[in-house]
Tab-separated table of C-alpha atoms in Angstrom:
chain	number	residue	atom	x	y	z
A	20	UNK	CA	28.117	-55.855	53.270
A	21	UNK	CA	26.592	-57.885	50.756
A	22	UNK	CA	26.775	-55.498	47.020
A	23	UNK	CA	24.294	-58.340	44.986
A	24	UNK	CA	21.571	-56.102	45.359
A	25	UNK	CA	22.849	-52.448	44.961
A	26	UNK	CA	24.165	-50.854	41.822
A	27	UNK	CA	27.087	-48.454	43.662
A	28	UNK	CA	30.309	-46.923	42.162
A	29	UNK	CA	33.097	-48.086	44.391
A	30	UNK	CA	35.183	-45.710	42.222
A	31	UNK	CA	33.206	-43.123	43.276
A	32	UNK	CA	34.279	-40.010	45.686
A	33	UNK	CA	31.246	-40.448	47.757
A	34	UNK	CA	31.394	-43.860	48.488
A	35	UNK	CA	30.334	-45.065	52.477
A	36	UNK	CA	28.123	-41.787	52.607
A	37	UNK	CA	24.528	-42.429	52.437
A	38	UNK	CA	22.920	-39.528	50.237
A	39	UNK	CA	19.161	-38.879	48.326
A	40	UNK	CA	21.227	-37.193	46.196
A	41	UNK	CA	22.474	-40.588	44.158
A	42	UNK	CA	23.186	-39.951	40.901
A	43	UNK	CA	24.763	-43.580	40.260
A	44	UNK	CA	21.563	-45.769	41.309
A	45	UNK	CA	19.290	-46.275	38.198
A	46	UNK	CA	16.368	-44.717	38.026
A	47	UNK	CA	12.706	-47.269	37.771
A	48	UNK	CA	11.177	-45.809	34.873
A	49	UNK	CA	7.653	-47.972	35.419
A	50	UNK	CA	7.360	-45.361	38.254
A	51	UNK	CA	7.841	-42.525	36.512
A	52	UNK	CA	5.255	-43.690	33.905
A	53	UNK	CA	3.023	-43.697	35.973
A	54	UNK	CA	3.402	-40.605	37.507
A	55	UNK	CA	0.922	-37.844	35.804
A	56	UNK	CA	2.066	-35.308	33.178
A	57	UNK	CA	0.014	-32.518	34.684
A	58	UNK	CA	0.354	-31.516	37.498
A	59	UNK	CA	-3.301	-31.226	40.089
A	60	UNK	CA	-4.733	-33.855	36.956
A	61	UNK	CA	-5.804	-37.437	39.073
A	62	UNK	CA	-4.415	-40.373	36.236
A	63	UNK	CA	-8.371	-41.179	35.766
A	64	UNK	CA	-8.477	-37.563	34.244
A	65	UNK	CA	-5.200	-37.832	32.201
A	66	UNK	CA	-6.334	-41.037	30.646
A	67	UNK	CA	-9.449	-39.185	29.946
A	68	UNK	CA	-7.752	-36.206	28.338
A	69	UNK	CA	-5.700	-38.389	25.989
A	70	UNK	CA	-8.851	-40.428	25.597
A	71	UNK	CA	-10.102	-37.341	24.298
A	72	UNK	CA	-7.309	-36.114	22.152
A	73	UNK	CA	-6.677	-39.224	20.652
A	74	UNK	CA	-9.859	-38.690	19.410
A	75	UNK	CA	-9.732	-35.748	17.752
A	76	UNK	CA	-7.001	-36.105	16.093
A	77	UNK	CA	-8.889	-38.766	14.488
A	78	UNK	CA	-10.702	-36.434	13.759
A	79	UNK	CA	-8.729	-33.553	11.718
A	80	UNK	CA	-6.839	-37.016	9.792
A	81	UNK	CA	-11.228	-38.503	8.816
A	82	UNK	CA	-11.368	-34.520	7.716
A	83	UNK	CA	-9.056	-33.865	6.366
A	84	UNK	CA	-8.566	-36.818	3.603
A	85	UNK	CA	-12.839	-35.720	3.155
A	86	UNK	CA	-11.597	-32.594	1.905
A	87	UNK	CA	-9.132	-33.925	-0.252
A	88	UNK	CA	-11.387	-36.040	-2.041
A	89	UNK	CA	-13.405	-32.645	-1.953
A	90	UNK	CA	-11.044	-30.852	-3.758
A	91	UNK	CA	-10.448	-33.086	-6.295
A	92	UNK	CA	-13.673	-33.794	-7.018
A	93	UNK	CA	-14.456	-29.785	-7.345
A	94	UNK	CA	-11.479	-29.559	-9.397
A	95	UNK	CA	-12.811	-32.629	-12.275
A	96	UNK	CA	-16.195	-30.117	-11.961
A	97	UNK	CA	-14.199	-27.577	-13.343
A	98	UNK	CA	-12.623	-29.075	-16.106
A	99	UNK	CA	-15.661	-30.552	-17.425
A	100	UNK	CA	-16.928	-27.363	-16.659
A	101	UNK	CA	-14.752	-25.518	-18.521
A	102	UNK	CA	-13.432	-24.007	-16.088
A	103	UNK	CA	-9.431	-22.692	-15.697
A	104	UNK	CA	-6.797	-21.738	-12.886
A	105	UNK	CA	-7.940	-18.528	-12.694
A	106	UNK	CA	-12.075	-18.960	-12.448
A	107	UNK	CA	-11.569	-20.966	-9.413
A	108	UNK	CA	-9.206	-19.123	-8.140
A	109	UNK	CA	-11.045	-15.100	-8.234
A	110	UNK	CA	-13.930	-17.410	-7.165
A	111	UNK	CA	-11.856	-18.746	-4.040
A	112	UNK	CA	-9.528	-15.136	-2.785
A	113	UNK	CA	-13.714	-13.651	-3.301
A	114	UNK	CA	-15.483	-16.414	-1.112
A	115	UNK	CA	-12.246	-16.339	1.380
A	116	UNK	CA	-12.842	-12.140	1.398
A	117	UNK	CA	-16.818	-12.671	1.835
A	118	UNK	CA	-15.971	-15.070	4.863
A	119	UNK	CA	-13.011	-12.735	6.614
A	120	UNK	CA	-15.916	-9.942	6.703
A	121	UNK	CA	-19.037	-11.619	8.184
A	122	UNK	CA	-16.438	-13.305	10.561
A	123	UNK	CA	-16.308	-11.924	14.290
A	124	UNK	CA	-13.049	-10.596	14.538
A	125	UNK	CA	-13.404	-8.701	10.909
A	126	UNK	CA	-16.887	-6.816	12.401
A	127	UNK	CA	-15.322	-6.316	16.014
A	128	UNK	CA	-12.681	-3.908	14.525
A	129	UNK	CA	-14.876	-2.484	12.301
A	130	UNK	CA	-16.382	-1.542	15.439
A	131	UNK	CA	-13.947	-0.649	17.330
A	132	UNK	CA	-12.525	1.343	13.733
A	133	UNK	CA	-15.737	2.743	13.575
A	134	UNK	CA	-16.323	4.288	17.419
A	135	UNK	CA	-12.267	5.030	16.865
A	136	UNK	CA	-13.848	7.152	13.965
A	137	UNK	CA	-16.417	9.275	16.703
A	138	UNK	CA	-13.836	9.778	18.512
A	139	UNK	CA	-11.333	11.434	17.162
A	140	UNK	CA	-13.702	13.750	15.221
A	141	UNK	CA	-16.099	14.720	17.933
A	142	UNK	CA	-12.542	15.173	20.324
A	143	UNK	CA	-11.872	19.243	20.999
A	144	UNK	CA	-8.651	18.198	19.370
A	145	UNK	CA	-9.901	17.600	16.031
A	146	UNK	CA	-12.925	21.037	16.235
A	147	UNK	CA	-9.058	23.166	16.346
A	148	UNK	CA	-7.107	21.470	14.152
A	149	UNK	CA	-10.124	21.423	11.634
A	150	UNK	CA	-11.214	25.013	12.471
A	151	UNK	CA	-7.035	26.259	11.783
A	152	UNK	CA	-6.750	24.311	8.611
A	153	UNK	CA	-10.385	26.149	7.549
A	154	UNK	CA	-9.427	29.732	8.563
A	155	UNK	CA	-6.244	29.141	6.662
A	156	UNK	CA	-7.485	27.957	3.267
A	157	UNK	CA	-9.338	31.056	3.471
A	158	UNK	CA	-6.759	33.092	4.564
A	159	UNK	CA	-4.574	31.370	1.768
A	160	UNK	CA	-7.805	32.217	-1.501
A	161	UNK	CA	-8.493	36.333	0.405
A	162	UNK	CA	-4.289	36.556	-0.465
A	163	UNK	CA	-4.301	35.222	-3.591
A	164	UNK	CA	-7.287	36.825	-4.609
A	165	UNK	CA	-5.806	40.178	-3.339
A	166	UNK	CA	-2.335	39.649	-5.196
A	167	UNK	CA	-4.056	39.234	-8.846
A	168	UNK	CA	-6.295	41.963	-8.011
A	169	UNK	CA	-2.555	44.030	-7.383
A	170	UNK	CA	-1.132	42.634	-10.563
A	171	UNK	CA	-4.391	43.100	-12.820
A	172	UNK	CA	-4.489	46.531	-11.415
A	173	UNK	CA	-0.589	47.343	-12.008
A	174	UNK	CA	-0.931	46.213	-15.331
A	175	UNK	CA	-3.453	48.686	-15.902
A	176	UNK	CA	-1.595	51.123	-14.701
A	177	UNK	CA	1.247	50.622	-17.050
A	178	UNK	CA	-0.970	50.552	-20.441
A	179	UNK	CA	-2.354	53.873	-19.493
A	180	UNK	CA	0.905	55.700	-18.723
A	181	UNK	CA	3.004	57.461	-21.306
A	182	UNK	CA	6.027	55.331	-21.698
A	183	UNK	CA	3.555	52.429	-22.841
A	184	UNK	CA	0.972	54.342	-24.953
A	185	UNK	CA	4.372	56.197	-26.425
A	186	UNK	CA	5.910	52.883	-27.037
A	187	UNK	CA	3.089	51.440	-28.975
A	188	UNK	CA	2.861	54.385	-30.736
A	189	UNK	CA	6.285	53.093	-32.032
A	190	UNK	CA	5.315	49.597	-32.743
A	191	UNK	CA	1.905	51.216	-34.492
A	192	UNK	CA	4.172	52.933	-36.927
A	193	UNK	CA	6.777	50.326	-37.736
A	194	UNK	CA	3.905	48.058	-38.158
A	195	UNK	CA	2.003	50.486	-40.359
A	196	UNK	CA	5.753	51.214	-42.687
A	197	UNK	CA	5.933	47.985	-43.362
A	198	UNK	CA	2.690	47.224	-44.447
A	199	UNK	CA	2.829	50.054	-47.081
A	200	UNK	CA	6.295	49.088	-47.731
A	201	UNK	CA	4.894	45.305	-49.054
A	202	UNK	CA	2.105	46.855	-50.890
A	203	UNK	CA	3.663	49.405	-52.341
A	204	UNK	CA	6.557	47.337	-53.612
A	205	UNK	CA	5.543	46.046	-56.610
A	206	UNK	CA	5.541	49.973	-57.971
A	207	UNK	CA	8.829	51.500	-57.682
A	208	UNK	CA	10.758	47.758	-58.570
A	209	UNK	CA	13.052	48.984	-61.528
A	210	UNK	CA	12.066	48.031	-64.992
A	211	UNK	CA	15.047	45.965	-66.448
A	212	UNK	CA	14.171	47.293	-69.641
A	213	UNK	CA	14.191	51.329	-68.321
A	214	UNK	CA	14.903	54.257	-70.481
A	215	UNK	CA	17.732	54.639	-67.722
A	216	UNK	CA	19.879	51.438	-68.033
A	217	UNK	CA	22.337	52.230	-70.426
A	218	UNK	CA	23.502	49.586	-73.322
A	219	UNK	CA	26.283	46.230	-72.945
A	220	UNK	CA	28.937	47.752	-74.902
A	221	UNK	CA	30.054	45.488	-77.983
A	222	UNK	CA	33.383	42.869	-77.574
A	223	UNK	CA	34.926	42.825	-80.945
A	224	UNK	CA	37.564	40.716	-82.262
A	225	UNK	CA	40.409	42.721	-82.502
């Protein structure tokens, strides 16, 4: 048997057996490269898509280069006008936020939120909850008002009671005595040169 045209491993345990899954036979890479990468596409369609992909990638590179040149030119203009980087950042953020607000995704999200809010506020559960909270607030206000009235009435009763009036009279009497004593205190003070004082004895030396 001629083995010049075949690359068969003689040390393989499967030698002498014909099988479709032989791993010792090299695969032709040229044939594998010609096979389409995506199932269902012909070679012409694949070549067309690859050409379009290369064109788009080249356009992206060109646009990036143009954008970089525009940014450098913009930086030079800002530097000549004396504008700081912070002002430029503020303008970029403002412009970016404006772009977000006018974007279709933001508009759709706002519309969805508006519709959701309207559905929630018009639902029976929301109305019942709002009515319950309103009633609870009214009851709380009424309870606080009743408690305040009761406290005021209780204080009034205390002031009109005999015990409070007796205590008030005592405080008034003590206050009048203290004030009267201060007003008449200068007349009751003894004079340092009065006749009631005895002269000091003379100490004569022996």
